[in-house]
């Protein structure tokens, strides 16, 4: 028989077991609930991040396509489309970075490997957005808001505010690019997936390669704003070269216009022809003896032959000295154009009416200014008549340009082509500003090394005292074994000159075109072939000749060997001269041939163009 106490004890034990079982079940239930909740949160967070990642991916891809479009529209100067694309680009980059900075996204960056990829994507998105919002958008705004018809209320000149803004954007861009590169370099690409790694690498490449163009834009903007008189008024000498009487840089420089530039306001304050300068007495300008040996004292004794050497700083310093000595004022720089550049500019401005009743157009500018004018005026009898015609043409063109009434896209294209072919050059008397032009074609200098391009120069100088080069045809052919023998390559260049005239046509020309030295009987031209930097001239020969062709003494000028020839041609004759150079050991870039911008464009062949 069980006692009452034993029964009560058993009951208590049973209830305790029941409570323990119940508590265990409750704990187990809460564990399951907690685990489930965590799983749900993880799954939810994963879904949230996955959704965000998809959005970021799509937004960045859209931004990338727009970046390509913006670049194309900027190059085409399609300003309306550029503004619209820039606005869309800003929207896409902003949405991408907003999603990548989501708190859940940032928390998930703590997860190994997955977090490394999310962090990398966020950094890419943040970098792109910062560049778009703080660099690209302000730059596009500065360009698209530029209005040539807007005038400064105080000076009446061009509104230069966009240039100031552009300088500020470039100044801000450098630290932004540097910071983005630092953050990208800190990403551990060993832990990122292929597409993420590719995005990081691509952005690193874009930022790295953007540095040089950014520096270039900054240099050119600094020079442009200074040249436009933003900081102080400037006076510039505008020289007009006549390619019908060829010299290395273009042609005889016999017409000059003095420009005043003050905070965007441009005015003509003086014009002179070569007859108003004291000729035969050298100006006090230091010129290398090598240049004097090749081109004689004429280069600094006669202002019109100052362009004989293929080095615009030499020519400009001589022109500047002539102006100061003979006209009584110093200039801040020299700008040179020729009729080939003028024809390009007229495509942007359209035809211009001249006081003479002539219409200056892109199709007629060259023939009118360097040939027809000498049928109209006796420049031996009264040279001031032709000078006055040139001066009126220069004034009319400048008036058109300063009015802002032209197609800016066409003008940018015209100036780019003119600079590239050597028809537009600029020199600053300010050494700091001049140094910022180093490496640009507008400076009118030969490269100082062969590593970027292996340059051969072919230049001409009329020695007939004529305007006969309107009828001269030229060509050059350059070959090299640099691809097969880079340690001791040879370079051979042949230059052919041909007179396009018949004897009867030559006899019918005005005396000023025929020339002072030989009349219509024959014409003489010097040919200068410049080899690669540090090369050696090994041969200079005559392959064919007209009346006569002469090999002159060679020299080393501008750190390059020079072969010199004088070619005498009767009307209709041809001559070919050849120079061979042995290159020094070193790196050689692709072969390139530059030369005098001729009225009849020099036909150029190069073999090989590159070594693949």
PDB file of C-alpha atoms in Angstrom, residues 23-302:
ATOM      1  CA  UNK A  23       9.885  24.555 -20.766  1.00  0.00           C
ATOM      2  CA  UNK A  24      12.080  22.491 -23.103  1.00  0.00           C
ATOM      3  CA  UNK A  25       9.374  22.532 -25.733  1.00  0.00           C
ATOM      4  CA  UNK A  26       9.005  26.296 -25.354  1.00  0.00           C
ATOM      5  CA  UNK A  27      12.753  26.855 -25.660  1.00  0.00           C
ATOM      6  CA  UNK A  28      12.918  24.607 -28.676  1.00  0.00           C
ATOM      7  CA  UNK A  29      10.002  26.444 -30.200  1.00  0.00           C
ATOM      8  CA  UNK A  30      11.688  29.840 -29.640  1.00  0.00           C
ATOM      9  CA  UNK A  31      14.940  28.518 -31.107  1.00  0.00           C
ATOM     10  CA  UNK A  32      13.073  27.447 -34.214  1.00  0.00           C
ATOM     11  CA  UNK A  33      11.251  30.747 -34.344  1.00  0.00           C
ATOM     12  CA  UNK A  34      14.524  32.678 -33.889  1.00  0.00           C
ATOM     13  CA  UNK A  35      16.330  30.583 -36.463  1.00  0.00           C
ATOM     14  CA  UNK A  36      13.513  30.992 -38.893  1.00  0.00           C
ATOM     15  CA  UNK A  37      13.436  34.695 -38.302  1.00  0.00           C
ATOM     16  CA  UNK A  38      17.185  34.955 -38.933  1.00  0.00           C
ATOM     17  CA  UNK A  39      16.849  32.879 -42.080  1.00  0.00           C
ATOM     18  CA  UNK A  40      13.992  35.051 -43.235  1.00  0.00           C
ATOM     19  CA  UNK A  41      16.058  38.174 -42.510  1.00  0.00           C
ATOM     20  CA  UNK A  42      19.088  36.756 -44.318  1.00  0.00           C
ATOM     21  CA  UNK A  43      16.975  35.715 -47.271  1.00  0.00           C
ATOM     22  CA  UNK A  44      15.244  39.082 -47.229  1.00  0.00           C
ATOM     23  CA  UNK A  45      18.508  40.939 -47.002  1.00  0.00           C
ATOM     24  CA  UNK A  46      19.968  38.804 -49.765  1.00  0.00           C
ATOM     25  CA  UNK A  47      16.968  39.472 -51.947  1.00  0.00           C
ATOM     26  CA  UNK A  48      17.162  43.180 -51.103  1.00  0.00           C
ATOM     27  CA  UNK A  49      20.890  43.362 -51.917  1.00  0.00           C
ATOM     28  CA  UNK A  50      20.400  41.248 -55.040  1.00  0.00           C
ATOM     29  CA  UNK A  51      17.690  43.640 -56.207  1.00  0.00           C
ATOM     30  CA  UNK A  52      19.882  46.605 -55.413  1.00  0.00           C
ATOM     31  CA  UNK A  53      22.836  44.989 -57.209  1.00  0.00           C
ATOM     32  CA  UNK A  54      20.745  44.451 -60.328  1.00  0.00           C
ATOM     33  CA  UNK A  55      19.624  48.075 -60.274  1.00  0.00           C
ATOM     34  CA  UNK A  56      23.202  49.305 -59.779  1.00  0.00           C
ATOM     35  CA  UNK A  57      24.399  47.077 -62.619  1.00  0.00           C
ATOM     36  CA  UNK A  58      21.744  48.422 -64.981  1.00  0.00           C
ATOM     37  CA  UNK A  59      22.350  52.027 -63.974  1.00  0.00           C
ATOM     38  CA  UNK A  60      26.121  51.732 -64.416  1.00  0.00           C
ATOM     39  CA  UNK A  61      25.693  50.076 -67.811  1.00  0.00           C
ATOM     40  CA  UNK A  62      23.357  52.883 -68.865  1.00  0.00           C
ATOM     41  CA  UNK A  63      25.854  55.431 -67.571  1.00  0.00           C
ATOM     42  CA  UNK A  64      28.659  53.769 -69.523  1.00  0.00           C
ATOM     43  CA  UNK A  65      26.746  53.932 -72.800  1.00  0.00           C
ATOM     44  CA  UNK A  66      25.965  57.585 -72.107  1.00  0.00           C
ATOM     45  CA  UNK A  67      29.627  58.324 -71.367  1.00  0.00           C
ATOM     46  CA  UNK A  68      30.486  57.013 -74.830  1.00  0.00           C
ATOM     47  CA  UNK A  69      27.675  59.112 -76.329  1.00  0.00           C
ATOM     48  CA  UNK A  70      28.773  62.250 -74.468  1.00  0.00           C
ATOM     49  CA  UNK A  71      32.318  61.833 -75.786  1.00  0.00           C
ATOM     50  CA  UNK A  72      31.046  61.501 -79.358  1.00  0.00           C
ATOM     51  CA  UNK A  73      28.704  64.484 -79.036  1.00  0.00           C
ATOM     52  CA  UNK A  74      31.481  66.589 -77.521  1.00  0.00           C
ATOM     53  CA  UNK A  75      33.824  65.716 -80.392  1.00  0.00           C
ATOM     54  CA  UNK A  76      31.054  66.532 -82.908  1.00  0.00           C
ATOM     55  CA  UNK A  77      30.237  69.733 -81.001  1.00  0.00           C
ATOM     56  CA  UNK A  78      26.570  68.711 -80.933  1.00  0.00           C
ATOM     57  CA  UNK A  79      25.774  70.970 -77.984  1.00  0.00           C
ATOM     58  CA  UNK A  80      22.003  70.381 -77.699  1.00  0.00           C
ATOM     59  CA  UNK A  81      22.422  66.604 -77.692  1.00  0.00           C
ATOM     60  CA  UNK A  82      25.401  66.924 -75.341  1.00  0.00           C
ATOM     61  CA  UNK A  83      23.337  68.794 -72.750  1.00  0.00           C
ATOM     62  CA  UNK A  84      20.533  66.204 -72.891  1.00  0.00           C
ATOM     63  CA  UNK A  85      22.922  63.256 -72.612  1.00  0.00           C
ATOM     64  CA  UNK A  86      24.748  64.891 -69.722  1.00  0.00           C
ATOM     65  CA  UNK A  87      21.483  65.288 -67.784  1.00  0.00           C
ATOM     66  CA  UNK A  88      20.595  61.611 -68.307  1.00  0.00           C
ATOM     67  CA  UNK A  89      24.107  60.553 -67.319  1.00  0.00           C
ATOM     68  CA  UNK A  90      23.808  62.457 -64.040  1.00  0.00           C
ATOM     69  CA  UNK A  91      20.492  60.715 -63.290  1.00  0.00           C
ATOM     70  CA  UNK A  92      21.873  57.226 -63.909  1.00  0.00           C
ATOM     71  CA  UNK A  93      25.049  57.729 -61.881  1.00  0.00           C
ATOM     72  CA  UNK A  94      23.077  59.250 -58.983  1.00  0.00           C
ATOM     73  CA  UNK A  95      20.646  56.312 -58.884  1.00  0.00           C
ATOM     74  CA  UNK A  96      23.511  53.811 -59.012  1.00  0.00           C
ATOM     75  CA  UNK A  97      25.323  55.336 -56.056  1.00  0.00           C
ATOM     76  CA  UNK A  98      22.118  55.787 -54.031  1.00  0.00           C
ATOM     77  CA  UNK A  99      21.340  52.063 -54.258  1.00  0.00           C
ATOM     78  CA  UNK A 100      24.959  51.066 -53.539  1.00  0.00           C
ATOM     79  CA  UNK A 101      24.989  53.177 -50.364  1.00  0.00           C
ATOM     80  CA  UNK A 102      21.858  51.504 -48.956  1.00  0.00           C
ATOM     81  CA  UNK A 103      22.355  50.555 -45.217  1.00  0.00           C
ATOM     82  CA  UNK A 104      21.588  46.880 -45.892  1.00  0.00           C
ATOM     83  CA  UNK A 105      24.138  46.895 -48.732  1.00  0.00           C
ATOM     84  CA  UNK A 106      26.758  48.450 -46.453  1.00  0.00           C
ATOM     85  CA  UNK A 107      26.029  45.924 -43.696  1.00  0.00           C
ATOM     86  CA  UNK A 108      26.360  43.058 -46.175  1.00  0.00           C
ATOM     87  CA  UNK A 109      29.818  44.322 -47.108  1.00  0.00           C
ATOM     88  CA  UNK A 110      30.947  42.706 -43.811  1.00  0.00           C
ATOM     89  CA  UNK A 111      30.311  39.225 -45.253  1.00  0.00           C
ATOM     90  CA  UNK A 112      33.595  37.690 -46.523  1.00  0.00           C
ATOM     91  CA  UNK A 113      34.060  37.630 -50.321  1.00  0.00           C
ATOM     92  CA  UNK A 114      30.484  38.703 -51.016  1.00  0.00           C
ATOM     93  CA  UNK A 115      31.229  41.892 -49.121  1.00  0.00           C
ATOM     94  CA  UNK A 116      34.455  42.440 -51.067  1.00  0.00           C
ATOM     95  CA  UNK A 117      32.499  42.446 -54.317  1.00  0.00           C
ATOM     96  CA  UNK A 118      29.743  44.682 -52.963  1.00  0.00           C
ATOM     97  CA  UNK A 119      32.326  47.111 -51.606  1.00  0.00           C
ATOM     98  CA  UNK A 120      34.125  47.185 -54.968  1.00  0.00           C
ATOM     99  CA  UNK A 121      30.891  47.875 -56.856  1.00  0.00           C
ATOM    100  CA  UNK A 122      30.019  50.681 -54.426  1.00  0.00           C
ATOM    101  CA  UNK A 123      33.437  52.292 -54.848  1.00  0.00           C
ATOM    102  CA  UNK A 124      33.085  52.121 -58.643  1.00  0.00           C
ATOM    103  CA  UNK A 125      29.603  53.661 -58.452  1.00  0.00           C
ATOM    104  CA  UNK A 126      30.730  56.409 -56.052  1.00  0.00           C
ATOM    105  CA  UNK A 127      33.752  57.243 -58.210  1.00  0.00           C
ATOM    106  CA  UNK A 128      31.710  57.450 -61.389  1.00  0.00           C
ATOM    107  CA  UNK A 129      29.033  59.568 -59.741  1.00  0.00           C
ATOM    108  CA  UNK A 130      31.542  61.991 -58.251  1.00  0.00           C
ATOM    109  CA  UNK A 131      33.264  62.390 -61.618  1.00  0.00           C
ATOM    110  CA  UNK A 132      29.940  62.845 -63.406  1.00  0.00           C
ATOM    111  CA  UNK A 133      28.434  65.299 -60.903  1.00  0.00           C
ATOM    112  CA  UNK A 134      31.558  67.335 -60.059  1.00  0.00           C
ATOM    113  CA  UNK A 135      33.526  67.191 -63.331  1.00  0.00           C
ATOM    114  CA  UNK A 136      31.543  66.090 -66.372  1.00  0.00           C
ATOM    115  CA  UNK A 137      28.281  67.934 -65.680  1.00  0.00           C
ATOM    116  CA  UNK A 138      29.936  71.315 -64.894  1.00  0.00           C
ATOM    117  CA  UNK A 139      32.238  70.924 -67.908  1.00  0.00           C
ATOM    118  CA  UNK A 140      29.312  70.222 -70.222  1.00  0.00           C
ATOM    119  CA  UNK A 141      27.429  73.162 -68.732  1.00  0.00           C
ATOM    120  CA  UNK A 142      30.366  75.473 -69.388  1.00  0.00           C
ATOM    121  CA  UNK A 143      30.576  74.351 -73.012  1.00  0.00           C
ATOM    122  CA  UNK A 144      26.866  74.342 -73.780  1.00  0.00           C
ATOM    123  CA  UNK A 145      26.248  77.697 -72.101  1.00  0.00           C
ATOM    124  CA  UNK A 146      28.972  79.411 -74.148  1.00  0.00           C
ATOM    125  CA  UNK A 147      27.291  81.904 -76.456  1.00  0.00           C
ATOM    126  CA  UNK A 148      29.439  83.722 -78.999  1.00  0.00           C
ATOM    127  CA  UNK A 149      26.820  86.438 -79.316  1.00  0.00           C
ATOM    128  CA  UNK A 150      27.008  87.288 -75.596  1.00  0.00           C
ATOM    129  CA  UNK A 151      29.176  90.310 -74.854  1.00  0.00           C
ATOM    130  CA  UNK A 152      30.774  91.554 -71.674  1.00  0.00           C
ATOM    131  CA  UNK A 153      28.800  94.678 -70.671  1.00  0.00           C
ATOM    132  CA  UNK A 154      31.960  96.545 -69.679  1.00  0.00           C
ATOM    133  CA  UNK A 155      34.423  95.677 -72.462  1.00  0.00           C
ATOM    134  CA  UNK A 156      32.073  94.701 -75.284  1.00  0.00           C
ATOM    135  CA  UNK A 157      34.242  91.621 -75.799  1.00  0.00           C
ATOM    136  CA  UNK A 158      33.390  87.938 -75.710  1.00  0.00           C
ATOM    137  CA  UNK A 159      31.899  86.681 -72.438  1.00  0.00           C
ATOM    138  CA  UNK A 160      34.786  84.649 -71.023  1.00  0.00           C
ATOM    139  CA  UNK A 161      32.893  83.322 -67.988  1.00  0.00           C
ATOM    140  CA  UNK A 162      32.694  79.796 -69.482  1.00  0.00           C
ATOM    141  CA  UNK A 163      36.485  79.727 -69.812  1.00  0.00           C
ATOM    142  CA  UNK A 164      36.858  80.658 -66.155  1.00  0.00           C
ATOM    143  CA  UNK A 165      34.389  77.938 -65.192  1.00  0.00           C
ATOM    144  CA  UNK A 166      36.231  75.410 -67.325  1.00  0.00           C
ATOM    145  CA  UNK A 167      39.506  76.219 -65.556  1.00  0.00           C
ATOM    146  CA  UNK A 168      37.792  75.719 -62.191  1.00  0.00           C
ATOM    147  CA  UNK A 169      36.389  72.360 -63.304  1.00  0.00           C
ATOM    148  CA  UNK A 170      39.809  71.125 -64.426  1.00  0.00           C
ATOM    149  CA  UNK A 171      41.399  72.302 -61.182  1.00  0.00           C
ATOM    150  CA  UNK A 172      38.748  70.365 -59.224  1.00  0.00           C
ATOM    151  CA  UNK A 173      39.036  67.287 -61.434  1.00  0.00           C
ATOM    152  CA  UNK A 174      42.646  66.431 -60.574  1.00  0.00           C
ATOM    153  CA  UNK A 175      42.103  65.696 -56.835  1.00  0.00           C
ATOM    154  CA  UNK A 176      38.840  63.870 -57.638  1.00  0.00           C
ATOM    155  CA  UNK A 177      40.600  61.600 -60.118  1.00  0.00           C
ATOM    156  CA  UNK A 178      43.504  61.040 -57.717  1.00  0.00           C
ATOM    157  CA  UNK A 179      41.206  60.116 -54.802  1.00  0.00           C
ATOM    158  CA  UNK A 180      39.168  57.737 -56.960  1.00  0.00           C
ATOM    159  CA  UNK A 181      42.329  55.998 -58.154  1.00  0.00           C
ATOM    160  CA  UNK A 182      43.547  55.586 -54.569  1.00  0.00           C
ATOM    161  CA  UNK A 183      40.263  53.961 -53.520  1.00  0.00           C
ATOM    162  CA  UNK A 184      40.214  51.693 -56.567  1.00  0.00           C
ATOM    163  CA  UNK A 185      43.809  50.621 -55.950  1.00  0.00           C
ATOM    164  CA  UNK A 186      42.859  49.509 -52.425  1.00  0.00           C
ATOM    165  CA  UNK A 187      40.342  46.941 -53.761  1.00  0.00           C
ATOM    166  CA  UNK A 188      41.591  43.364 -53.373  1.00  0.00           C
ATOM    167  CA  UNK A 189      40.925  42.088 -56.879  1.00  0.00           C
ATOM    168  CA  UNK A 190      41.904  38.562 -55.819  1.00  0.00           C
ATOM    169  CA  UNK A 191      38.518  38.414 -54.055  1.00  0.00           C
ATOM    170  CA  UNK A 192      36.349  40.029 -56.728  1.00  0.00           C
ATOM    171  CA  UNK A 193      34.384  38.247 -59.405  1.00  0.00           C
ATOM    172  CA  UNK A 194      35.316  38.600 -63.077  1.00  0.00           C
ATOM    173  CA  UNK A 195      32.721  41.232 -64.050  1.00  0.00           C
ATOM    174  CA  UNK A 196      33.493  43.292 -60.935  1.00  0.00           C
ATOM    175  CA  UNK A 197      37.239  43.047 -61.551  1.00  0.00           C
ATOM    176  CA  UNK A 198      36.693  44.116 -65.164  1.00  0.00           C
ATOM    177  CA  UNK A 199      34.687  47.167 -64.044  1.00  0.00           C
ATOM    178  CA  UNK A 200      37.376  48.182 -61.545  1.00  0.00           C
ATOM    179  CA  UNK A 201      40.187  47.694 -64.079  1.00  0.00           C
ATOM    180  CA  UNK A 202      38.353  49.624 -66.767  1.00  0.00           C
ATOM    181  CA  UNK A 203      37.713  52.592 -64.507  1.00  0.00           C
ATOM    182  CA  UNK A 204      41.341  52.559 -63.348  1.00  0.00           C
ATOM    183  CA  UNK A 205      42.431  52.668 -66.982  1.00  0.00           C
ATOM    184  CA  UNK A 206      40.081  55.526 -67.828  1.00  0.00           C
ATOM    185  CA  UNK A 207      41.245  57.597 -64.869  1.00  0.00           C
ATOM    186  CA  UNK A 208      44.911  56.913 -65.592  1.00  0.00           C
ATOM    187  CA  UNK A 209      44.691  57.797 -69.299  1.00  0.00           C
ATOM    188  CA  UNK A 210      42.559  60.859 -68.538  1.00  0.00           C
ATOM    189  CA  UNK A 211      45.424  62.496 -66.682  1.00  0.00           C
ATOM    190  CA  UNK A 212      47.354  63.609 -69.776  1.00  0.00           C
ATOM    191  CA  UNK A 213      44.331  65.089 -71.628  1.00  0.00           C
ATOM    192  CA  UNK A 214      43.324  66.816 -68.394  1.00  0.00           C
ATOM    193  CA  UNK A 215      46.771  68.388 -68.108  1.00  0.00           C
ATOM    194  CA  UNK A 216      46.644  69.352 -71.795  1.00  0.00           C
ATOM    195  CA  UNK A 217      43.250  70.987 -71.424  1.00  0.00           C
ATOM    196  CA  UNK A 218      44.467  72.870 -68.377  1.00  0.00           C
ATOM    197  CA  UNK A 219      47.575  74.115 -70.198  1.00  0.00           C
ATOM    198  CA  UNK A 220      45.625  75.267 -73.241  1.00  0.00           C
ATOM    199  CA  UNK A 221      42.950  76.966 -71.134  1.00  0.00           C
ATOM    200  CA  UNK A 222      45.621  78.814 -69.161  1.00  0.00           C
ATOM    201  CA  UNK A 223      47.229  80.029 -72.376  1.00  0.00           C
ATOM    202  CA  UNK A 224      43.851  80.883 -73.946  1.00  0.00           C
ATOM    203  CA  UNK A 225      42.587  82.906 -71.002  1.00  0.00           C
ATOM    204  CA  UNK A 226      45.871  84.796 -70.755  1.00  0.00           C
ATOM    205  CA  UNK A 227      45.936  85.386 -74.506  1.00  0.00           C
ATOM    206  CA  UNK A 228      42.391  86.763 -74.397  1.00  0.00           C
ATOM    207  CA  UNK A 229      43.472  89.381 -71.889  1.00  0.00           C
ATOM    208  CA  UNK A 230      41.680  88.038 -68.822  1.00  0.00           C
ATOM    209  CA  UNK A 231      44.514  88.922 -66.473  1.00  0.00           C
ATOM    210  CA  UNK A 232      45.914  91.950 -68.345  1.00  0.00           C
ATOM    211  CA  UNK A 233      45.608  93.562 -71.794  1.00  0.00           C
ATOM    212  CA  UNK A 234      47.741  91.987 -74.504  1.00  0.00           C
ATOM    213  CA  UNK A 235      49.107  93.050 -77.904  1.00  0.00           C
ATOM    214  CA  UNK A 236      49.642  90.335 -80.518  1.00  0.00           C
ATOM    215  CA  UNK A 237      51.272  90.477 -83.915  1.00  0.00           C
ATOM    216  CA  UNK A 238      49.280  88.579 -86.546  1.00  0.00           C
ATOM    217  CA  UNK A 239      51.588  87.538 -89.406  1.00  0.00           C
ATOM    218  CA  UNK A 240      50.205  86.480 -92.774  1.00  0.00           C
ATOM    219  CA  UNK A 241      52.425  84.012 -94.664  1.00  0.00           C
ATOM    220  CA  UNK A 242      52.257  83.787 -98.456  1.00  0.00           C
ATOM    221  CA  UNK A 243      52.727  80.165 -99.559  1.00  0.00           C
ATOM    222  CA  UNK A 244      53.204  81.238-103.195  1.00  0.00           C
ATOM    223  CA  UNK A 245      56.737  82.197-102.099  1.00  0.00           C
ATOM    224  CA  UNK A 246      57.517  79.144 -99.999  1.00  0.00           C
ATOM    225  CA  UNK A 247      59.613  79.021 -96.854  1.00  0.00           C
ATOM    226  CA  UNK A 248      59.917  76.147 -94.392  1.00  0.00           C
ATOM    227  CA  UNK A 249      57.042  77.322 -92.171  1.00  0.00           C
ATOM    228  CA  UNK A 250      54.766  78.310 -95.056  1.00  0.00           C
ATOM    229  CA  UNK A 251      55.797  81.349 -97.014  1.00  0.00           C
ATOM    230  CA  UNK A 252      57.104  84.869 -97.153  1.00  0.00           C
ATOM    231  CA  UNK A 253      55.812  86.789 -94.116  1.00  0.00           C
ATOM    232  CA  UNK A 254      55.183  90.224 -95.581  1.00  0.00           C
ATOM    233  CA  UNK A 255      51.874  91.393 -94.066  1.00  0.00           C
ATOM    234  CA  UNK A 256      51.334  92.184 -90.375  1.00  0.00           C
ATOM    235  CA  UNK A 257      48.378  93.225 -88.205  1.00  0.00           C
ATOM    236  CA  UNK A 258      48.731  94.388 -84.599  1.00  0.00           C
ATOM    237  CA  UNK A 259      45.875  93.220 -82.376  1.00  0.00           C
ATOM    238  CA  UNK A 260      44.846  94.552 -78.986  1.00  0.00           C
ATOM    239  CA  UNK A 261      43.156  92.001 -76.737  1.00  0.00           C
ATOM    240  CA  UNK A 262      41.544  93.071 -73.466  1.00  0.00           C
ATOM    241  CA  UNK A 263      39.276  90.713 -71.505  1.00  0.00           C
ATOM    242  CA  UNK A 264      37.823  89.202 -74.677  1.00  0.00           C
ATOM    243  CA  UNK A 265      37.628  92.454 -76.652  1.00  0.00           C
ATOM    244  CA  UNK A 266      39.736  92.312 -79.839  1.00  0.00           C
ATOM    245  CA  UNK A 267      40.668  95.355 -81.925  1.00  0.00           C
ATOM    246  CA  UNK A 268      42.998  96.094 -84.850  1.00  0.00           C
ATOM    247  CA  UNK A 269      45.380  98.876 -83.798  1.00  0.00           C
ATOM    248  CA  UNK A 270      47.988  98.737 -86.567  1.00  0.00           C
ATOM    249  CA  UNK A 271      48.854  97.200 -89.932  1.00  0.00           C
ATOM    250  CA  UNK A 272      52.129  97.182 -91.854  1.00  0.00           C
ATOM    251  CA  UNK A 273      53.691  95.544 -94.901  1.00  0.00           C
ATOM    252  CA  UNK A 274      57.269  94.353 -95.247  1.00  0.00           C
ATOM    253  CA  UNK A 275      58.202  97.532 -97.170  1.00  0.00           C
ATOM    254  CA  UNK A 276      57.814  99.560 -93.954  1.00  0.00           C
ATOM    255  CA  UNK A 277      60.540  97.581 -92.179  1.00  0.00           C
ATOM    256  CA  UNK A 278      64.248  98.319 -92.391  1.00  0.00           C
ATOM    257  CA  UNK A 279      65.610  95.457 -94.482  1.00  0.00           C
ATOM    258  CA  UNK A 280      69.191  94.290 -94.772  1.00  0.00           C
ATOM    259  CA  UNK A 281      70.083  95.121 -91.172  1.00  0.00           C
ATOM    260  CA  UNK A 282      69.797  92.174 -88.788  1.00  0.00           C
ATOM    261  CA  UNK A 283      67.694  92.455 -85.658  1.00  0.00           C
ATOM    262  CA  UNK A 284      69.323  91.665 -82.338  1.00  0.00           C
ATOM    263  CA  UNK A 285      68.024  88.102 -81.913  1.00  0.00           C
ATOM    264  CA  UNK A 286      70.204  85.122 -81.029  1.00  0.00           C
ATOM    265  CA  UNK A 287      69.943  82.482 -83.749  1.00  0.00           C
ATOM    266  CA  UNK A 288      71.851  79.184 -83.757  1.00  0.00           C
ATOM    267  CA  UNK A 289      74.880  79.191 -86.051  1.00  0.00           C
ATOM    268  CA  UNK A 290      73.518  76.029 -87.676  1.00  0.00           C
ATOM    269  CA  UNK A 291      70.465  77.999 -88.830  1.00  0.00           C
ATOM    270  CA  UNK A 292      72.618  80.841 -90.131  1.00  0.00           C
ATOM    271  CA  UNK A 293      74.768  78.326 -92.047  1.00  0.00           C
ATOM    272  CA  UNK A 294      71.686  76.773 -93.661  1.00  0.00           C
ATOM    273  CA  UNK A 295      69.563  79.874 -94.253  1.00  0.00           C
ATOM    274  CA  UNK A 296      72.146  82.699 -94.139  1.00  0.00           C
ATOM    275  CA  UNK A 297      71.866  86.051 -92.355  1.00  0.00           C
ATOM    276  CA  UNK A 298      68.763  86.722 -94.452  1.00  0.00           C
ATOM    277  CA  UNK A 299      66.751  84.921 -91.774  1.00  0.00           C
ATOM    278  CA  UNK A 300      67.182  87.855 -89.352  1.00  0.00           C
ATOM    279  CA  UNK A 301      67.964  90.645 -91.825  1.00  0.00           C
ATOM    280  CA  UNK A 302      64.702  90.494 -93.820  1.00  0.00           C
TER     281      UNK A 302
END
